[in-house]
CSV table of C-alpha atoms in Angstrom, one decimal:
chain,number,residue,atom,x,y,z
R,1,MET,CA,15.6,4.2,5.7
R,2,GLY,CA,14.6,1.5,3.3
R,3,LYS,CA,11.2,-0.1,3.1
R,4,ARG,CA,8.5,2.0,4.8
R,5,ASP,CA,5.9,0.5,7.1
R,6,TYR,CA,2.8,2.7,7.0
R,7,SER,CA,0.8,0.6,9.5
R,8,PRO,CA,-0.1,2.4,12.7
R,9,PHE,CA,1.0,-0.7,14.5
R,10,GLY,CA,4.2,-1.1,12.5
R,11,ALA,CA,7.9,-0.6,13.1
R,12,ASP,CA,8.0,3.0,11.7
R,13,ALA,CA,5.2,4.1,13.9
R,14,LYS,CA,7.0,2.7,16.9
R,15,ARG,CA,10.3,4.3,15.9
R,16,ALA,CA,8.7,7.7,15.4
R,17,VAL,CA,7.5,7.6,19.0
R,18,ASP,CA,10.6,6.0,20.4
R,19,THR,CA,13.0,8.6,18.8
R,20,GLY,CA,11.0,11.5,19.9
R,21,LEU,CA,10.0,12.4,16.4
R,22,THR,CA,6.3,12.6,17.3
R,23,ALA,CA,7.0,15.0,20.2
R,24,ALA,CA,9.5,17.2,18.3
R,25,GLU,CA,8.7,20.9,17.9
R,26,TRP,CA,7.9,21.9,14.3
R,27,TYR,CA,9.5,24.8,12.6
R,28,HIS,CA,7.4,28.0,12.4
R,29,THR,CA,8.0,31.2,10.4
R,30,ASP,CA,8.1,34.2,12.7
R,31,VAL,CA,5.0,36.2,12.3
R,32,PRO,CA,4.3,39.1,14.7
R,33,ARG,CA,1.5,38.2,17.2
R,34,LYS,CA,-0.7,41.2,16.2
R,35,VAL,CA,-0.4,40.3,12.5
R,36,MET,CA,-1.2,36.6,13.3
R,37,LYS,CA,-4.2,37.6,15.4
R,38,ASP,CA,-5.5,39.7,12.6
R,39,LEU,CA,-5.0,36.8,10.1
R,40,MET,CA,-6.7,34.3,12.4
R,41,ALA,CA,-9.8,36.5,12.9
R,42,ARG,CA,-13.0,34.8,11.9
R,43,SER,CA,-15.7,36.0,9.6
R,44,ASP,CA,-18.9,34.5,8.2
R,45,GLY,CA,-19.0,36.7,5.1
R,46,PRO,CA,-16.6,35.0,2.7
R,47,ALA,CA,-17.7,31.5,3.5
R,48,ILE,CA,-21.4,32.4,3.3
R,49,ARG,CA,-20.8,33.9,-0.1
R,50,ASP,CA,-18.8,30.9,-1.3
R,51,THR,CA,-21.4,28.5,0.0
R,52,ILE,CA,-24.3,30.2,-1.7
R,53,ILE,CA,-22.3,30.2,-5.0
R,54,LEU,CA,-21.3,26.5,-4.5
R,55,TYR,CA,-24.7,25.1,-3.5
R,56,GLY,CA,-26.6,27.4,-5.8
R,57,SER,CA,-24.4,26.3,-8.8
R,58,MET,CA,-24.9,22.6,-7.8
R,59,ILE,CA,-28.7,23.0,-7.8
R,60,VAL,CA,-28.7,24.7,-11.2
R,61,LEU,CA,-26.3,22.3,-12.8
R,62,ALA,CA,-28.0,19.2,-11.4
R,63,GLY,CA,-31.4,20.7,-12.4
R,64,ILE,CA,-30.3,21.2,-16.0
R,65,GLY,CA,-28.6,17.7,-16.0
R,66,ILE,CA,-31.9,16.1,-14.9
R,67,ALA,CA,-33.9,18.1,-17.4
R,68,LEU,CA,-31.7,17.0,-20.3
R,69,TRP,CA,-31.4,13.4,-19.1
R,70,PRO,CA,-30.7,11.0,-20.7
R,71,SER,CA,-29.4,13.1,-23.6
R,72,TRP,CA,-25.7,13.4,-24.0
R,73,TRP,CA,-26.3,17.2,-23.9
R,74,SER,CA,-26.6,16.7,-20.2
R,75,ALA,CA,-23.0,15.5,-19.9
R,76,PRO,CA,-21.2,18.9,-19.5
R,77,PHE,CA,-23.6,19.9,-16.8
R,78,TRP,CA,-23.0,16.6,-14.9
R,79,LEU,CA,-19.3,17.0,-15.3
R,80,ALA,CA,-19.4,20.5,-13.8
R,81,TYR,CA,-21.8,19.4,-11.0
R,82,GLY,CA,-19.6,16.4,-10.4
R,83,VAL,CA,-16.5,18.6,-9.7
R,84,LEU,CA,-18.4,20.7,-7.2
R,85,TYR,CA,-19.8,17.6,-5.5
R,86,GLY,CA,-16.8,15.3,-5.7
R,87,SER,CA,-14.0,17.8,-5.3
R,88,ALA,CA,-15.2,21.1,-3.8
R,89,SER,CA,-16.7,19.0,-1.0
R,90,ASP,CA,-13.2,17.9,-0.1
R,91,SER,CA,-12.0,21.4,0.6
R,92,ARG,CA,-15.3,22.3,2.4
R,93,TRP,CA,-14.9,19.2,4.6
R,94,HIS,CA,-11.3,20.2,5.2
R,95,GLU,CA,-11.8,23.9,6.1
R,96,CYS,CA,-14.9,23.2,8.2
R,97,SER,CA,-13.1,20.4,10.1
R,98,HIS,CA,-10.6,23.0,11.2
R,99,GLY,CA,-13.6,25.2,12.3
R,100,THR,CA,-12.1,28.2,10.5
R,101,ALA,CA,-14.3,28.7,7.4
R,102,PHE,CA,-17.1,30.4,9.3
R,103,ARG,CA,-17.1,32.4,12.5
R,104,THR,CA,-20.4,30.8,13.5
R,105,PRO,CA,-19.9,27.2,14.8
R,106,TRP,CA,-23.2,25.8,13.6
R,107,MET,CA,-22.4,26.9,10.0
R,108,ASN,CA,-19.0,25.1,10.2
R,109,ASN,CA,-20.7,22.0,11.5
R,110,ALA,CA,-23.5,22.1,8.9
R,111,VAL,CA,-21.2,22.4,5.9
R,112,TYR,CA,-18.8,19.9,7.5
R,113,GLN,CA,-21.6,17.3,7.7
R,114,ILE,CA,-22.8,17.8,4.2
R,115,ALA,CA,-19.3,17.8,2.7
R,116,SER,CA,-18.4,14.7,4.7
R,117,PHE,CA,-21.3,12.9,3.2
R,118,MET,CA,-20.5,14.0,-0.4
R,119,ILE,CA,-16.8,13.2,-0.1
R,120,MET,CA,-17.7,9.8,1.5
R,121,ARG,CA,-15.9,10.3,4.8
R,122,ASN,CA,-17.3,9.4,8.2
R,123,PRO,CA,-17.5,12.9,9.8
R,124,ALA,CA,-16.9,11.5,13.2
R,125,THR,CA,-13.7,9.6,12.2
R,126,TRP,CA,-12.0,11.9,9.7
R,127,ARG,CA,-12.1,14.9,12.1
R,128,TRP,CA,-9.6,12.9,14.2
R,129,SER,CA,-7.5,11.6,11.4
R,130,HIS,CA,-7.1,15.1,10.1
R,131,ALA,CA,-6.0,16.3,13.6
R,132,ARG,CA,-3.3,13.6,13.5
R,133,HIS,CA,-2.3,14.7,10.0
R,134,HIS,CA,-1.6,18.1,11.3
R,135,SER,CA,0.2,17.0,14.4
R,136,GLU,CA,2.4,14.5,12.6
R,137,THR,CA,2.4,15.5,9.0
R,138,TYR,CA,3.9,12.7,6.8
R,139,LEU,CA,5.5,10.9,9.7
R,140,VAL,CA,5.4,7.3,8.4
R,141,GLY,CA,3.1,5.1,10.3
R,142,ARG,CA,1.7,8.0,12.3
R,143,ASP,CA,-0.1,10.2,9.8
R,144,PRO,CA,-3.3,8.4,8.6
R,145,GLU,CA,-3.7,10.8,5.6
R,146,ILE,CA,-0.6,10.1,3.6
R,147,ALA,CA,-1.9,10.2,0.0
R,148,VAL,CA,1.1,8.7,-1.7
R,149,MET,CA,2.9,6.0,0.1
R,150,ARG,CA,6.4,5.0,-1.1
R,151,PRO,CA,7.1,3.4,-3.3
R,152,PRO,CA,4.2,5.1,-5.2
R,153,GLU,CA,1.8,2.9,-7.0
R,154,LEU,CA,1.1,5.1,-10.1
R,155,ALA,CA,-1.8,2.9,-11.4
R,156,LYS,CA,-3.6,3.4,-8.1
R,157,LEU,CA,-3.1,7.1,-8.2
R,158,ILE,CA,-4.5,7.3,-11.7
R,159,LEU,CA,-7.5,5.1,-10.7
R,160,ASN,CA,-8.2,7.5,-7.9
R,161,PHE,CA,-8.7,10.4,-10.3
R,162,PHE,CA,-12.0,8.7,-10.8
R,163,GLY,CA,-12.5,8.0,-7.1
R,164,ILE,CA,-12.4,4.2,-7.7
R,165,LEU,CA,-10.2,3.1,-4.9
R,166,ASP,CA,-11.6,5.7,-2.4
R,167,VAL,CA,-15.1,4.5,-3.1
R,168,ILE,CA,-14.1,0.8,-3.0
R,169,ALA,CA,-12.5,1.5,0.4
R,170,PHE,CA,-15.4,3.6,1.7
R,171,ILE,CA,-18.2,1.0,1.2
R,172,PRO,CA,-17.0,-1.7,3.6
R,173,ARG,CA,-15.7,0.8,6.0
R,174,ILE,CA,-18.9,2.7,6.3
R,175,LEU,CA,-20.8,-0.5,6.7
R,176,ARG,CA,-18.5,-1.7,9.3
R,177,ASN,CA,-18.7,1.6,11.1
R,178,ALA,CA,-22.5,1.4,11.0
R,179,VAL,CA,-22.4,-2.0,12.6
R,180,SER,CA,-19.5,-1.9,15.1
R,181,GLY,CA,-18.1,1.6,15.2
R,182,PRO,CA,-14.5,2.5,14.3
R,183,THR,CA,-12.1,0.0,12.8
R,184,PRO,CA,-9.0,-1.1,14.9
R,185,GLU,CA,-6.9,1.4,12.9
R,186,GLU,CA,-9.4,4.2,13.4
R,187,ARG,CA,-9.4,3.5,17.1
R,188,THR,CA,-5.7,4.5,17.2
R,189,PHE,CA,-6.7,8.1,16.7
R,190,VAL,CA,-10.4,8.4,17.6
R,191,PRO,CA,-11.0,8.6,21.4
R,192,GLU,CA,-13.4,6.1,22.8
R,193,SER,CA,-15.8,8.8,23.9
R,194,GLU,CA,-16.4,9.5,20.2
R,195,TRP,CA,-17.0,6.0,19.0
R,196,PRO,CA,-20.8,6.2,19.3
R,197,LYS,CA,-20.7,9.2,17.0
R,198,VAL,CA,-18.8,7.2,14.4
R,199,ARG,CA,-21.6,4.6,14.4
R,200,ARG,CA,-24.4,7.1,14.3
R,201,ALA,CA,-22.9,9.1,11.4
R,202,ALA,CA,-22.3,5.9,9.4
R,203,ARG,CA,-25.9,4.7,9.9
R,204,ILE,CA,-27.1,8.1,8.5
R,205,HIS,CA,-24.9,7.8,5.5
R,206,VAL,CA,-25.8,4.2,4.8
R,207,ALA,CA,-29.5,5.1,5.1
R,208,ILE,CA,-29.2,7.9,2.5
R,209,TYR,CA,-27.3,5.8,0.1
R,210,GLY,CA,-29.8,2.9,0.6
R,211,ALA,CA,-32.7,5.3,-0.1
R,212,THR,CA,-31.0,6.6,-3.2
R,213,ILE,CA,-30.3,3.1,-4.6
R,214,ALA,CA,-33.8,2.0,-3.8
R,215,LEU,CA,-35.1,5.0,-5.7
R,216,ALA,CA,-32.8,4.2,-8.7
R,217,VAL,CA,-34.1,0.6,-8.7
R,218,TRP,CA,-37.7,1.8,-8.5
R,219,MET,CA,-37.2,4.3,-11.3
R,220,GLY,CA,-35.2,1.8,-13.4
R,221,SER,CA,-32.6,4.6,-13.9
R,222,ILE,CA,-29.2,5.6,-12.5
R,223,LEU,CA,-30.4,9.2,-12.5
R,224,PRO,CA,-30.7,9.4,-8.7
R,225,LEU,CA,-27.1,8.1,-8.4
R,226,MET,CA,-26.0,10.7,-10.9
R,227,VAL,CA,-27.1,13.2,-8.3
R,228,ILE,CA,-26.0,11.4,-5.1
R,229,GLY,CA,-23.0,9.1,-4.9
R,230,LEU,CA,-21.6,8.8,-8.4
R,231,PRO,CA,-20.4,12.4,-8.6
R,232,ARG,CA,-17.9,11.3,-5.9
R,233,MET,CA,-16.3,9.3,-8.8
R,234,TYR,CA,-16.9,11.3,-12.0
R,235,GLY,CA,-16.1,14.6,-10.2
R,236,ALA,CA,-13.2,13.5,-8.1
R,237,TRP,CA,-10.4,14.4,-10.5
R,238,HIS,CA,-9.9,17.9,-9.3
R,239,HIS,CA,-9.5,17.2,-5.6
R,240,ILE,CA,-7.1,14.3,-6.5
R,241,MET,CA,-5.1,16.6,-8.8
R,242,THR,CA,-4.8,19.3,-6.1
R,243,GLY,CA,-4.5,16.8,-3.2
R,244,LEU,CA,-1.5,15.0,-4.7
R,245,LEU,CA,0.3,18.3,-5.0
R,246,GLN,CA,0.0,19.0,-1.2
R,247,HIS,CA,2.9,16.7,-0.2
R,248,GLY,CA,3.7,14.6,-3.3
R,249,GLY,CA,7.3,13.9,-3.9
R,250,LEU,CA,8.5,15.8,-0.9
R,251,ALA,CA,10.2,14.7,2.3
R,252,ASP,CA,8.6,12.5,5.0
R,253,ASN,CA,9.7,12.2,8.6
R,254,VAL,CA,10.7,15.8,9.0
R,255,VAL,CA,9.5,18.6,11.3
R,256,ASP,CA,9.5,21.5,8.9
R,257,HIS,CA,6.5,22.0,6.7
R,258,ARG,CA,8.7,23.8,4.1
R,259,LEU,CA,10.2,20.3,3.4
R,260,ASN,CA,7.0,18.2,3.3
R,261,SER,CA,4.4,20.6,1.9
R,262,ARG,CA,3.9,22.4,-1.4
R,263,THR,CA,2.4,25.8,-2.2
R,264,VAL,CA,1.2,26.1,-5.8
R,265,LEU,CA,-0.2,29.3,-7.4
R,266,MET,CA,-3.3,28.4,-9.5
R,267,ASN,CA,-6.2,29.8,-11.4
R,268,PRO,CA,-9.1,31.4,-9.6
R,269,ILE,CA,-11.6,28.6,-10.5
R,270,SER,CA,-9.3,25.9,-9.0
R,271,ARG,CA,-8.8,28.1,-6.0
R,272,PHE,CA,-12.5,28.4,-5.5
R,273,ILE,CA,-13.0,24.7,-5.7
R,274,TYR,CA,-9.9,24.1,-3.5
R,275,TRP,CA,-10.7,27.0,-1.1
R,276,ASN,CA,-7.2,28.4,-1.2
R,277,MET,CA,-5.6,25.2,0.1
R,278,ASN,CA,-3.0,25.7,-2.7
R,279,TYR,CA,-1.2,27.7,0.0
R,280,HIS,CA,-0.4,24.5,1.7
R,281,VAL,CA,2.8,25.2,3.5
R,282,GLU,CA,1.2,28.3,5.0
R,283,HIS,CA,-1.9,26.3,6.0
R,284,HIS,CA,0.1,23.5,7.7
R,285,MET,CA,2.3,26.0,9.6
R,286,PHE,CA,-0.7,28.0,10.7
R,287,PRO,CA,-3.8,25.9,10.4
R,288,MET,CA,-6.0,28.3,12.3
R,289,VAL,CA,-5.7,31.0,9.6
R,290,PRO,CA,-9.0,30.8,7.6
R,291,TYR,CA,-8.8,30.0,3.9
R,292,HIS,CA,-9.7,33.5,2.9
R,293,ALA,CA,-6.7,35.0,4.7
R,294,LEU,CA,-4.2,32.5,3.3
R,295,PRO,CA,-3.2,34.8,0.3
R,296,ARG,CA,-2.3,37.5,2.8
R,297,LEU,CA,-0.4,35.0,5.0
R,298,HIS,CA,1.5,33.8,1.9
R,299,GLU,CA,2.7,37.4,1.1
R,300,ILE,CA,3.9,37.7,4.7
R,301,MET,CA,5.7,34.3,4.8
R,302,LYS,CA,7.1,34.4,1.3
R,303,PRO,CA,10.6,35.4,2.3
R,304,ASP,CA,10.9,32.3,4.5
R,305,LEU,CA,9.5,29.8,2.1
R,306,PRO,CA,10.7,27.9,-1.0
R,307,PRO,CA,9.4,29.7,-4.1
R,308,PRO,CA,5.9,28.3,-4.9
R,309,ASN,CA,5.2,26.4,-8.1
R,310,ARG,CA,3.7,28.9,-10.5
R,311,SER,CA,1.0,26.6,-11.9
R,312,ILE,CA,-0.6,23.2,-11.5
R,313,ALA,CA,1.2,22.0,-14.6
R,314,GLU,CA,4.5,23.2,-13.3
R,315,ALA,CA,4.0,21.5,-10.0
R,316,PHE,CA,3.0,18.2,-11.7
R,317,ALA,CA,6.1,18.5,-13.9
R,318,GLU,CA,8.1,18.6,-10.7
R,319,MET,CA,6.2,15.9,-8.8
R,320,TRP,CA,5.5,13.2,-11.2
R,321,PRO,CA,9.1,12.4,-12.1
R,322,ALA,CA,9.8,12.3,-8.4
R,323,PHE,CA,7.1,9.7,-8.0
R,324,LYS,CA,8.8,7.6,-10.7
R,325,ARG,CA,12.2,7.9,-9.0
R,326,GLN,CA,10.6,6.9,-5.7
R,327,ILE,CA,9.5,3.6,-7.3
R,328,LEU,CA,13.2,2.6,-7.5
R,329,ASN,CA,14.4,4.5,-4.5
R,330,GLU,CA,12.0,5.1,-1.7
R,331,ASP,CA,14.3,7.5,0.0
R,332,TYR,CA,14.3,9.9,-2.8
R,333,PHE,CA,12.5,13.2,-2.4
R,334,LEU,CA,12.4,16.7,-3.7
R,335,LYS,CA,14.2,19.3,-1.6
R,336,ARG,CA,13.5,22.8,-2.7
R,337,ASP,CA,16.0,25.7,-2.3
R,338,LEU,CA,15.1,28.4,0.1
R,339,PRO,CA,15.6,32.1,-0.7
R,340,PRO,CA,18.5,33.9,1.0
R,341,THR,CA,16.0,35.6,3.3
R,342,ALA,CA,14.7,32.3,4.8
R,343,LYS,CA,15.9,30.6,7.9
R,344,PRO,CA,17.7,27.5,6.9
R,345,TYR,CA,16.3,24.0,7.2
R,346,ARG,CA,17.1,22.3,10.5
R,347,GLU,CA,19.6,20.0,8.8
R,348,ASP,CA,21.4,19.1,12.1
R,349,PHE,CA,18.1,18.0,13.7
R,350,HIS,CA,17.0,16.1,10.6
R,351,GLN,CA,20.3,14.3,10.4
R,352,TYR,CA,20.6,13.5,14.0
R,353,VAL,CA,17.3,11.8,14.7
R,354,PRO,CA,17.3,8.2,13.4
R,355,GLY,CA,14.9,7.3,10.7
R,356,MET,CA,14.5,10.9,9.6
R,357,MET,CA,15.5,12.7,6.4
R,358,ARG,CA,18.8,11.7,4.8
R,359,PRO,CA,20.0,14.7,2.9
R,360,ALA,CA,22.1,12.4,0.7
R,361,ALA,CA,18.9,11.0,-0.7
R,362,ALA,CA,17.8,14.4,-2.0
R,363,GLU,CA,18.9,16.2,-5.1
K,1,MET,CA,-0.1,28.1,48.0
K,2,PRO,CA,2.2,31.0,47.1
K,3,TRP,CA,1.0,33.9,45.0
K,4,ILE,CA,3.6,34.6,42.3
K,5,ASP,CA,4.0,37.9,40.5
K,6,ALA,CA,3.5,36.8,36.9
K,7,CYS,CA,3.3,40.0,34.8
K,8,ALA,CA,2.0,43.5,34.5
K,9,THR,CA,-1.6,44.0,33.6
K,10,ASP,CA,-0.4,46.0,30.5
K,11,ASP,CA,1.6,43.0,29.3
K,12,VAL,CA,-1.6,41.2,28.1
K,13,ASP,CA,-3.9,42.9,25.6
K,14,GLU,CA,-7.6,42.8,26.1
K,15,GLU,CA,-9.1,39.6,24.6
K,16,ASP,CA,-5.7,38.0,24.4
K,17,LEU,CA,-3.2,35.9,26.3
K,18,ILE,CA,0.5,35.5,27.0
K,19,ARG,CA,2.7,32.7,28.0
K,20,TRP,CA,4.2,32.7,31.5
K,21,ASP,CA,6.7,30.1,32.6
K,22,HIS,CA,7.4,29.5,36.3
K,23,GLY,CA,9.9,26.8,37.4
K,24,THR,CA,9.1,23.8,35.4
K,25,GLN,CA,5.5,24.8,34.7
K,26,THR,CA,4.1,26.8,31.9
K,27,PHE,CA,0.9,28.8,32.1
K,28,ALA,CA,-1.4,31.0,29.9
K,29,ILE,CA,-2.5,34.3,31.4
K,30,PHE,CA,-5.7,35.8,29.9
K,31,HIS,CA,-7.2,39.2,29.8
K,32,SER,CA,-10.9,39.0,29.1
K,33,PRO,CA,-13.0,41.6,27.2
K,34,GLU,CA,-14.4,42.7,30.6
K,35,GLY,CA,-10.9,43.5,31.9
K,36,GLU,CA,-10.7,40.4,34.1
K,37,PHE,CA,-7.5,38.2,34.3
K,38,TYR,CA,-7.4,34.4,34.3
K,39,ALA,CA,-4.7,31.8,34.4
K,40,THR,CA,-4.7,28.3,33.1
K,41,ALA,CA,-2.2,25.5,32.3
K,42,GLY,CA,-0.2,26.6,29.3
K,43,ARG,CA,-0.6,23.5,27.1
K,44,CYS,CA,-3.6,22.1,25.3
K,45,THR,CA,-4.9,18.9,26.9
K,46,HIS,CA,-5.1,17.3,23.5
K,47,GLU,CA,-1.6,17.2,22.2
K,48,GLU,CA,0.4,19.5,24.5
K,49,VAL,CA,0.6,22.4,22.0
K,50,HIS,CA,1.1,25.7,23.9
K,51,LEU,CA,-2.0,27.9,23.8
K,52,CYS,CA,0.0,31.1,23.7
K,53,ASP,CA,-0.2,31.3,19.9
K,54,GLY,CA,-4.0,30.6,19.9
K,55,LEU,CA,-6.8,33.0,19.3
K,56,VAL,CA,-9.0,34.4,22.1
K,57,MET,CA,-12.6,34.9,21.1
K,58,GLY,CA,-14.6,36.3,24.0
K,59,HIS,CA,-14.1,33.8,26.8
K,60,LEU,CA,-12.8,31.0,24.5
K,61,ILE,CA,-9.2,30.1,23.8
K,62,GLU,CA,-8.6,28.2,20.6
K,63,CYS,CA,-5.7,25.9,20.4
K,64,PRO,CA,-3.5,27.0,17.5
K,65,LYS,CA,-3.0,23.5,16.2
K,66,HIS,CA,-6.3,21.8,16.0
K,67,ASN,CA,-9.0,24.3,17.0
K,68,GLY,CA,-9.8,22.6,20.3
K,69,GLN,CA,-11.5,25.3,22.4
K,70,PHE,CA,-11.6,25.9,26.2
K,71,ASP,CA,-13.5,28.4,28.3
K,72,TYR,CA,-10.4,29.9,30.0
K,73,ARG,CA,-12.5,31.1,32.9
K,74,THR,CA,-13.4,27.6,34.0
K,75,GLY,CA,-11.0,25.4,31.9
K,76,GLU,CA,-14.0,23.6,30.4
K,77,ALA,CA,-13.3,21.8,27.1
K,78,LYS,CA,-15.8,23.3,24.6
K,79,ARG,CA,-14.9,21.8,21.2
K,80,THR,CA,-13.3,18.6,20.0
K,81,PRO,CA,-10.6,17.4,19.6
K,82,VAL,CA,-10.1,18.5,23.2
K,83,CYS,CA,-12.0,16.2,25.6
K,84,VAL,CA,-10.2,16.9,28.9
K,85,ASN,CA,-10.7,20.2,30.7
K,86,LEU,CA,-7.8,22.7,31.2
K,87,ARG,CA,-6.5,23.3,34.7
K,88,THR,CA,-7.1,26.7,36.0
K,89,PHE,CA,-5.3,28.8,38.7
K,90,PRO,CA,-6.5,31.6,41.0
K,91,VAL,CA,-5.5,35.1,39.9
K,92,LYS,CA,-5.5,38.4,41.7
K,93,VAL,CA,-4.5,41.9,40.5
K,94,GLU,CA,-2.7,44.3,42.8
K,95,GLY,CA,-1.0,47.5,41.9
K,96,GLY,CA,-1.1,46.9,38.2
K,97,ARG,CA,0.5,43.4,38.6
K,98,VAL,CA,-1.1,40.0,37.9
K,99,TYR,CA,-0.5,37.4,40.6
K,100,VAL,CA,-1.1,33.7,40.1
K,101,GLU,CA,-1.5,31.2,42.9
K,102,VAL,CA,0.7,28.4,41.7
K,103,ALA,CA,-0.1,24.9,43.1
């Protein structure tokens, strides 16, 4: 395939449409209808419990951090607060954008708006980018949420563990959204009827950040920014760590989530922060299954999936060398073996469609 | 317009739907909690995903891909990312069979 063009206006995007890749039917594991209905059933209970724990912990941690400020004794409390602010907000944004976390729509929307603000994403834009991410997962030029473009730029990945590039990209974008609505790239996936919402949400975000900065200047202290804004940087590492694992080092331009997504078993604290999105193949194949039902879905789908990575460390040990190989060979990707009980990958389809996976590139 | 025999009433669980294909068209046939039957176009107006794998909640059908929602009684789009209403078709029940008036 050679050099990839990730622009939504580029050659790869056009080829994905012209070859029928964007219209192709994705592989799905067979799950009986009654079982799937049970899995998709909505409930407010788990998300209310988790939201109380999350926001309650944030209030307590920030309160202690403020009380101990500016002593270094406040640092551990800020670090814990930061992870909840700058990483748990990513998973809350994600689940609530799907509308599956809560049964009650206004609860989904409320947490979605708060989480979007904390993770520095325009709520009216990213809802649409994520819809595209699910329709056309890791189709080059079409998926606006490809976290690691090939060849990977490892220095950028490392900088983003501290949110640096994300925040640098966010500031001009939110200002531009506030003034003129979505950018030209965003207009490729946000319908025109939604453009006023993009501008309105951006203005609210800008106003809150402006007030926080003004308060910091008035106080002569960065303390207000330790509570609002900066935790998106000093607490970003966990969502970057887990986010990279979602698709990192795996195939692109395929229509089988077993080839382009990764399930990783992880510790309960990370699963709380990440809201079970470690079951990522399962989530992509059946995005309407709420986060709290994903462990059950995993057990049902397991015979049809590649074995999950058994820990975050094991998954990184698999992914990071693949990134390094992709620096020299963009077409390289990890292709995991399926268990004997699984339906095989659609090799014939993936070989037939131009621009798609080349099995020879895998090892 | 012809009335076409689509399925038996027993084929669709209450508060659920099935897919029904006729000619080149594909439909979704719904059984509401009140025991009424409804028919709509089969594919979501957002990205052409078939609704048959979606979840019925009361009078809403949720697209299995992106959680766009429609009121299947009227076809009205109720939640983004769907912005375009779903086409609906008249339905009648006779002798335990569901008939759809196909345009």
